[in-house]
Coordinates of C-alpha atoms in Angstrom, one line a residue:
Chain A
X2 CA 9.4 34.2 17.5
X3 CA 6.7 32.5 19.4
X4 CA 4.3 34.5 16.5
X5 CA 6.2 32.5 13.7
X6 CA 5.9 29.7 15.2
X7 CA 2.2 29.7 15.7
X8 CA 2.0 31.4 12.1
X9 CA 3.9 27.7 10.8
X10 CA 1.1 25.5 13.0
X11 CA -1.8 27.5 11.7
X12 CA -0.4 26.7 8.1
X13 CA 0.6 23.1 8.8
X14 CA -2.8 22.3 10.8
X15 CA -4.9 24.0 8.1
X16 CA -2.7 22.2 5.3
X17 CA -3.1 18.4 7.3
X18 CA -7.1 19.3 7.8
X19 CA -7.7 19.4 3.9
X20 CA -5.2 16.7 2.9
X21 CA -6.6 13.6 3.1
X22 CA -5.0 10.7 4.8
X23 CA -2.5 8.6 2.9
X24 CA -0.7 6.1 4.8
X25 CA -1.9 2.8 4.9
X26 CA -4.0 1.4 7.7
X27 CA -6.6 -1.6 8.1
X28 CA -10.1 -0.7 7.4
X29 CA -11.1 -1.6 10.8
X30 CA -8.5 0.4 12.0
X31 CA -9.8 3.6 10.5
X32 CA -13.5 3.5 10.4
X33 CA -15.9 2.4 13.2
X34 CA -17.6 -1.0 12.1
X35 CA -19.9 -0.2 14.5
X36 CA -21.3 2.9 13.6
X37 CA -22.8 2.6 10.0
X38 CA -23.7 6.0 8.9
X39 CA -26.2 7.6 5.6
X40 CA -25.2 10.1 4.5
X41 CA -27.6 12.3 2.3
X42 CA -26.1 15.4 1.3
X43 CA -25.2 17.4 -1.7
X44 CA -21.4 16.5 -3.1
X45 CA -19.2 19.7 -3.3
X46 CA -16.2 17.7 -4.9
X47 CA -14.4 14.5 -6.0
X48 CA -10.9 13.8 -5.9
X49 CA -10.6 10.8 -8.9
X50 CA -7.3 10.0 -7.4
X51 CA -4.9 7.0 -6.2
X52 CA -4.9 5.1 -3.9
X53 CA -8.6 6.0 -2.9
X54 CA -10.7 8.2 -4.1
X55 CA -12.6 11.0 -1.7
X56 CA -15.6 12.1 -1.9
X57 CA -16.8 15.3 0.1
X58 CA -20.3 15.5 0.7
X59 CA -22.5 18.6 2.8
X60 CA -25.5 16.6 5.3
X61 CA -27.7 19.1 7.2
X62 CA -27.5 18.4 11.2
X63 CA -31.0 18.3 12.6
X64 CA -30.0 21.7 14.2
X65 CA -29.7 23.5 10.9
X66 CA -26.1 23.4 10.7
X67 CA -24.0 22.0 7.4
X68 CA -21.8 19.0 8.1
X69 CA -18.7 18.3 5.8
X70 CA -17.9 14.7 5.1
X71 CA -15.1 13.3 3.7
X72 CA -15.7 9.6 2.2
X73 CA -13.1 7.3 1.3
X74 CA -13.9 5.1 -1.3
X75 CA -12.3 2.8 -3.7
X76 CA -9.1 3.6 -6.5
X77 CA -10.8 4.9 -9.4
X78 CA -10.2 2.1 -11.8
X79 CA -12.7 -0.1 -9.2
X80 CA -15.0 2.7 -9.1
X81 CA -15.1 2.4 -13.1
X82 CA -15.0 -1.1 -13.0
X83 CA -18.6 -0.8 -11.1
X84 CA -20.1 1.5 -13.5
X85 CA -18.8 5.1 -11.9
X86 CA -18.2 8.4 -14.2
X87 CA -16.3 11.1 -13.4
X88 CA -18.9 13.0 -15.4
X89 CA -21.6 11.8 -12.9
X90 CA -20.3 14.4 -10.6
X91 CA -22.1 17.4 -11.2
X92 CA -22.9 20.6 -9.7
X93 CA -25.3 20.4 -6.6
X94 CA -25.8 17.3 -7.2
X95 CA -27.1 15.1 -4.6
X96 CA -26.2 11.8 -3.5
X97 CA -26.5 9.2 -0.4
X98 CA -23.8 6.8 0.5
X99 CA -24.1 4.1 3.3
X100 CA -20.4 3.5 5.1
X101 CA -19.0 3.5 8.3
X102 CA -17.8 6.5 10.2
X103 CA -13.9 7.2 11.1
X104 CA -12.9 6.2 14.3
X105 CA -11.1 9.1 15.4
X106 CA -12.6 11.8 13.2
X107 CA -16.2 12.2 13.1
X108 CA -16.2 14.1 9.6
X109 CA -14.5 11.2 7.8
X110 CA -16.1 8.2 6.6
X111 CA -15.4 5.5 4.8
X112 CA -18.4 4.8 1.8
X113 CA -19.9 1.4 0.8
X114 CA -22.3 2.5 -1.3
X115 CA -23.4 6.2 -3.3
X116 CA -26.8 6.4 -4.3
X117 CA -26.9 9.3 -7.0
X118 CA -30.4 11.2 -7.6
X119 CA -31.6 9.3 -11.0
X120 CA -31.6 6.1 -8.7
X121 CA -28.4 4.7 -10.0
X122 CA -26.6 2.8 -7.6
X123 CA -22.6 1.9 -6.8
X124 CA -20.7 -0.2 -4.8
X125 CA -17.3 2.0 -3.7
X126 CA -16.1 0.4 -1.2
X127 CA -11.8 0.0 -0.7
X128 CA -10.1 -3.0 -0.5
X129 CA -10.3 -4.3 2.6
X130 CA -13.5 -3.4 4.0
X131 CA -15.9 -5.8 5.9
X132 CA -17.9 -8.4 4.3
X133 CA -21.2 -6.9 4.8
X134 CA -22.9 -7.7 1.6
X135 CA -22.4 -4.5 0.3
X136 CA -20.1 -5.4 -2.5
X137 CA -21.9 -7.0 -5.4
X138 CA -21.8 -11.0 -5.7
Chain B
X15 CA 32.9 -67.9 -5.5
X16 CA 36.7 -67.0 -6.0
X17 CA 35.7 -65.2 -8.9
X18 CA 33.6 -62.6 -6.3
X19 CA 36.6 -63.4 -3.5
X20 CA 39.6 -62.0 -5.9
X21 CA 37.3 -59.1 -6.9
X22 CA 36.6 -58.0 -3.7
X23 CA 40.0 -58.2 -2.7
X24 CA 40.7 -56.2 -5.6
X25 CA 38.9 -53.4 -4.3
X26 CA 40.3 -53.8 -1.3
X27 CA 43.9 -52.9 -2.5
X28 CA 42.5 -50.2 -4.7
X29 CA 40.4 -48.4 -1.9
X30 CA 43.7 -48.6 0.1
X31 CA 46.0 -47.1 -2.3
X32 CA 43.5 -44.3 -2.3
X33 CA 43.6 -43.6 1.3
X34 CA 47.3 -43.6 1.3
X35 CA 47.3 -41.0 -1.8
X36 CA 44.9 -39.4 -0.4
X37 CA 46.5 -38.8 2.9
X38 CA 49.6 -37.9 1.3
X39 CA 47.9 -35.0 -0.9
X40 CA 48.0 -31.5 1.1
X41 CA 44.5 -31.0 2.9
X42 CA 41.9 -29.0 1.1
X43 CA 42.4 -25.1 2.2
X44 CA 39.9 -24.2 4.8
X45 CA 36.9 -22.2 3.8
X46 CA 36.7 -18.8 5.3
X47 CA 33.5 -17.9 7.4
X48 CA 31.4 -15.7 5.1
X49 CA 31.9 -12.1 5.6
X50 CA 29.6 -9.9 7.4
X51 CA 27.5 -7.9 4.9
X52 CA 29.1 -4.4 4.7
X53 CA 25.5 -2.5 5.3
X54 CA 24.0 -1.8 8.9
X55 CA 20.2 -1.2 8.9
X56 CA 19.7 1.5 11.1
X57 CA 15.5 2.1 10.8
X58 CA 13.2 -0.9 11.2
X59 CA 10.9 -2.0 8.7
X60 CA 7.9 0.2 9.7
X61 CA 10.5 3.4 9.9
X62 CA 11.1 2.6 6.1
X63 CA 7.6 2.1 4.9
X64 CA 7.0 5.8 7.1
X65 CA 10.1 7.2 5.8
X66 CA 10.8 5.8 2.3
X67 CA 8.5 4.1 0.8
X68 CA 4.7 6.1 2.1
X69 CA 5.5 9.8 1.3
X70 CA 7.4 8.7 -1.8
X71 CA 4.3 6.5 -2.9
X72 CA 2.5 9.5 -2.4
X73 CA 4.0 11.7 -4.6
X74 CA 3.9 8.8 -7.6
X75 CA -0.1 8.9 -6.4
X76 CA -0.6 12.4 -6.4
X77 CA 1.0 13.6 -9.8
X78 CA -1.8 12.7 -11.4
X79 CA -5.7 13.1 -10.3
X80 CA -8.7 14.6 -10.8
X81 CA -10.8 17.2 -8.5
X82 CA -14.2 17.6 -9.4
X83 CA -15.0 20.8 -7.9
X84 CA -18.5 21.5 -7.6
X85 CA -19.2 19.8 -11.0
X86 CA -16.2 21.3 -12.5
X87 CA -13.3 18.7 -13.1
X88 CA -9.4 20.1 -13.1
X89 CA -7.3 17.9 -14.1
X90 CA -3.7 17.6 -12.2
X91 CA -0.3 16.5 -13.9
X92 CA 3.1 17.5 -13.6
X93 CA 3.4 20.4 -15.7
X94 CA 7.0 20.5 -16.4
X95 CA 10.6 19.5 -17.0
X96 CA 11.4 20.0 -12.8
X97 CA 8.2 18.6 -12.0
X98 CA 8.6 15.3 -13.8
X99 CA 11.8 14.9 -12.4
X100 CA 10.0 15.3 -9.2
X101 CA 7.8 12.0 -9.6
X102 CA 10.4 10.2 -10.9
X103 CA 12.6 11.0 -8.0
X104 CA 9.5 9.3 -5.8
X105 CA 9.0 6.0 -8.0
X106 CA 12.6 5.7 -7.9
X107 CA 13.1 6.4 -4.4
X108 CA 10.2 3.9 -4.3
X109 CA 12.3 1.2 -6.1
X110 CA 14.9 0.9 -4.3
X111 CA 13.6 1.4 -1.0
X112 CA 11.8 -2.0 -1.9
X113 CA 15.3 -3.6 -1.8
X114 CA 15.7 -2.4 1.8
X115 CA 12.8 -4.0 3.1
X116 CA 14.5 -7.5 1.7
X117 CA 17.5 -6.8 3.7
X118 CA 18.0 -9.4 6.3
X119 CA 18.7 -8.1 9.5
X120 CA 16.2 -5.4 9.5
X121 CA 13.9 -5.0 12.6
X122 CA 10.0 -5.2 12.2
X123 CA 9.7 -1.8 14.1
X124 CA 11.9 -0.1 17.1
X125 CA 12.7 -1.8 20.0
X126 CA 9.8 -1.7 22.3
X127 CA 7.0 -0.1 19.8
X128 CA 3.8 -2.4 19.6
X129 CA 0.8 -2.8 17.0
X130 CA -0.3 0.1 16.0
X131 CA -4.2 -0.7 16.4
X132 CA -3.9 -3.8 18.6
X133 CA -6.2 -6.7 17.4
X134 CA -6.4 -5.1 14.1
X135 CA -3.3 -4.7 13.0
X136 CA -0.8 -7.5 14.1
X137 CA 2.4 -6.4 16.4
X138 CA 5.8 -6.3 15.4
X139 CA 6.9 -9.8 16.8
X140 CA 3.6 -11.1 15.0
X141 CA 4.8 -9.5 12.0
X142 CA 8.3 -10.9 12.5
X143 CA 7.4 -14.5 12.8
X144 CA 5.2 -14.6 9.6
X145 CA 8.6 -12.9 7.8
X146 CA 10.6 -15.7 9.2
X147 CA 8.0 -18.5 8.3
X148 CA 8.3 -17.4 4.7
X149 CA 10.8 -15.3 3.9
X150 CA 10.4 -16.0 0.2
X151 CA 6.7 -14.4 0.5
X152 CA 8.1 -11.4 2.1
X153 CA 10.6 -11.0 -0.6
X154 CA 8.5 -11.4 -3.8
X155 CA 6.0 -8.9 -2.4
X156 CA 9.2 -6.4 -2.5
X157 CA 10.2 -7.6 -5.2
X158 CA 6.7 -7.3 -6.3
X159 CA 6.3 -3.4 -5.1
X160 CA 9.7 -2.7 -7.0
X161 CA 8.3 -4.5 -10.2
X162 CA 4.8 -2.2 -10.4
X163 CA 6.8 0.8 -10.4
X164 CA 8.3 0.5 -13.5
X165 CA 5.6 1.3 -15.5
X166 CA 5.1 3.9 -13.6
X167 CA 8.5 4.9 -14.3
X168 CA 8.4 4.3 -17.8
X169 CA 5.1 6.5 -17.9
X170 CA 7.2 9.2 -16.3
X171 CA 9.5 9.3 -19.1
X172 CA 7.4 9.5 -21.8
X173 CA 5.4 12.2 -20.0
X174 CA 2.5 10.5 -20.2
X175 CA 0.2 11.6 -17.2
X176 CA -2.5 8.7 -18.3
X177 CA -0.4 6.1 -18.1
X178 CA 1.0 7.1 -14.9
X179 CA -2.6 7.2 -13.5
X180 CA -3.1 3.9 -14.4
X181 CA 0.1 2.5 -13.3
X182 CA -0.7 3.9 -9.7
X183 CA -3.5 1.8 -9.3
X184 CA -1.3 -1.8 -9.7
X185 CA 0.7 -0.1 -6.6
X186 CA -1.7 0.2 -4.6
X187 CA -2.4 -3.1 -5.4
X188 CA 0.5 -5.2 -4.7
X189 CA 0.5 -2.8 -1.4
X190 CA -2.8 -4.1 0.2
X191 CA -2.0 -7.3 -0.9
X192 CA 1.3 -7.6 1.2
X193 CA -0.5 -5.7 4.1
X194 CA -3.0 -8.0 4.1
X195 CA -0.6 -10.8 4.1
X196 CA 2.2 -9.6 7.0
X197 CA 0.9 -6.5 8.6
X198 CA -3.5 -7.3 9.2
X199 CA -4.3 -10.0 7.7
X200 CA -7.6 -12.1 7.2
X201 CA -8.1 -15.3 9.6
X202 CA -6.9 -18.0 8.1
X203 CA -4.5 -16.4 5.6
X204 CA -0.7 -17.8 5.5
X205 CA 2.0 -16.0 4.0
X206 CA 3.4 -18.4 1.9
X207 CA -0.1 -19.5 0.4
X208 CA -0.9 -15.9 -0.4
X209 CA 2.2 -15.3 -1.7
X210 CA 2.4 -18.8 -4.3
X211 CA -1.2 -17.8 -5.1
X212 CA 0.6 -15.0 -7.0

């Protein structure tokens, strides 16, 4: 019994740890405004998705080790109303986005900006976020 | 001057005669006190949006997407008969869970539960008394919600994943705009002016 039971926690926890967060929150209730992070890694994938789009980016620690991020950023019709492609996610591609780092989990951040290689640069930040002169006048 | 005096003796007689008939006719039956709506809300406002209306959102969000994986984009719909039905049973669920959050009556969250991220995110009495300021607000964002799922709906029956996509996206919208009227919203923002500036 007390097998199954851990068998349905490992499932559930390894289920919640690669779903994104859905539910509704204040920015500032999420993501630390005062920890501003750069991020400049290579993008393993993009979910073009509602409400917010994600994107998951690999930094390298100063150690040598691989960090996964996982970046919030604006519904994908604001993301295409700034200029953003689904076709400009390619394979090992690399990017850096500025944004602010989750308050309770320090793989998730929430992105302001993405820098991609060719020096384009977009504003993704959600709804909500701090008026930090990020977003575009 | 006796022209105005027999006049307004007149009316005198005349207003008389009406009292008397009117005293005389049987008195108006008395109205009944207005009957206590049939329905009992049993979950607060903030059990409803975690209950009803945020995992059923989700589903109308999730039908469609794209995942880029490493450069390689795989594009998710519902696939089927049983999975359309699916999505529609989350916009619909969606819909009407819209009209329970006009219900009067209905508590802001359980007895004795506070903000959720205190000084972000305002706490239940807060919430309550920008609801009772403007009620109308309150209501035409719900009626609001209730009114962006129905393209959404239509989309779902005509199968067509695009236009589901798109329709997610005003959701979300009319969402964060109620949140940021009644649940965290900006300094200086009232709930009746954001809700006329609609």
């Amino acid at each position: 019994m007390k097998t199954k039971i851990f068998l349905v926690m490992l499932v559930v926890g390894a289920f919640c740890a690669v779903q994104p967060a859905q539910a509704h929150h204040a920015f500032a209730a999420e993501y630390d405004l005062t920890k501003p992070v750069t991020l400049n890694g290579i993008v393993t994938r993009m979910e073009w998705a509602n409400p917010h789009g994600w994107i998951y980016l690999d930094t390298k620690e100063p150690n040598g080790a691989v960090k996964h991020w996982m970046i919030e950023t604006a519904a994908p019709s604001q993301l295409s109303r700034h200029g953003l492609k689904k076709a400009d996610f390619t394979d090992g591609m690399t990017a850096v986005v500025k944004g602010y780092q989750g308050k309770t989990d320090p793989g998730l951040a929430n992105g302001r900006t993405l820098v991609l290689k060719d020096g384009r640069n977009f504003y993704i930040g959600s709804v909500g976020g701090p008026n930090d002169g990020a977003e575009p006048q | 001057m006796d022209y105005f005096r027999h006049h307004a003796a007149a009316a005198a007689v005349l207003l008389a005669a009406a009292s008397l008939l009117a005293g005389c006719s049987k008195p108006a039956p008395e109205q009944p006190p207005p009957a206590a709506p049939p329905y009992h809300p049993v979950a607060s406002i903030r059990e409803v949006m975690n209950s009803v209306i945020d995992p059923n959102v989700d589903v109308v969000w999730n039908a469609v997407k794209t995942v880029i994986d490493h450069g390689k984009p795989i594009e998710h719909a519902p696939a089927n008969d049983e999975e359309w039905a699916a999505v529609r049973h989350g916009a619909m669920t969606v819909s009407e869970g819209a009209n329970l959050l006009m219900m009067p009556g209905r508590a802001v969250a359980p007895p004795g539960a506070g903000s959720l991220a205190p000084g972000i995110e305002l706490a239940p009495d807060q919430v309550r008394a920008l609801i009772d300021k403007s009620p109308s607000g309150w209501n035409q964002f719900a009626r609001a919600l209730q009114d962006s799922l129905q393209p959404a709906i239509a989309a779902i029956d005509k199968k067509d994943a695009q236009a589901l996509f798109e329709a997610g996206d005003k959701i979300d919208e009319v969402c964060e705009s109620c949140h940021q009227v009644f649940w965290y919203p900006a300094p200086g923002t009232s709930a009746q002016a954001s809700a006329q500036a609609r």
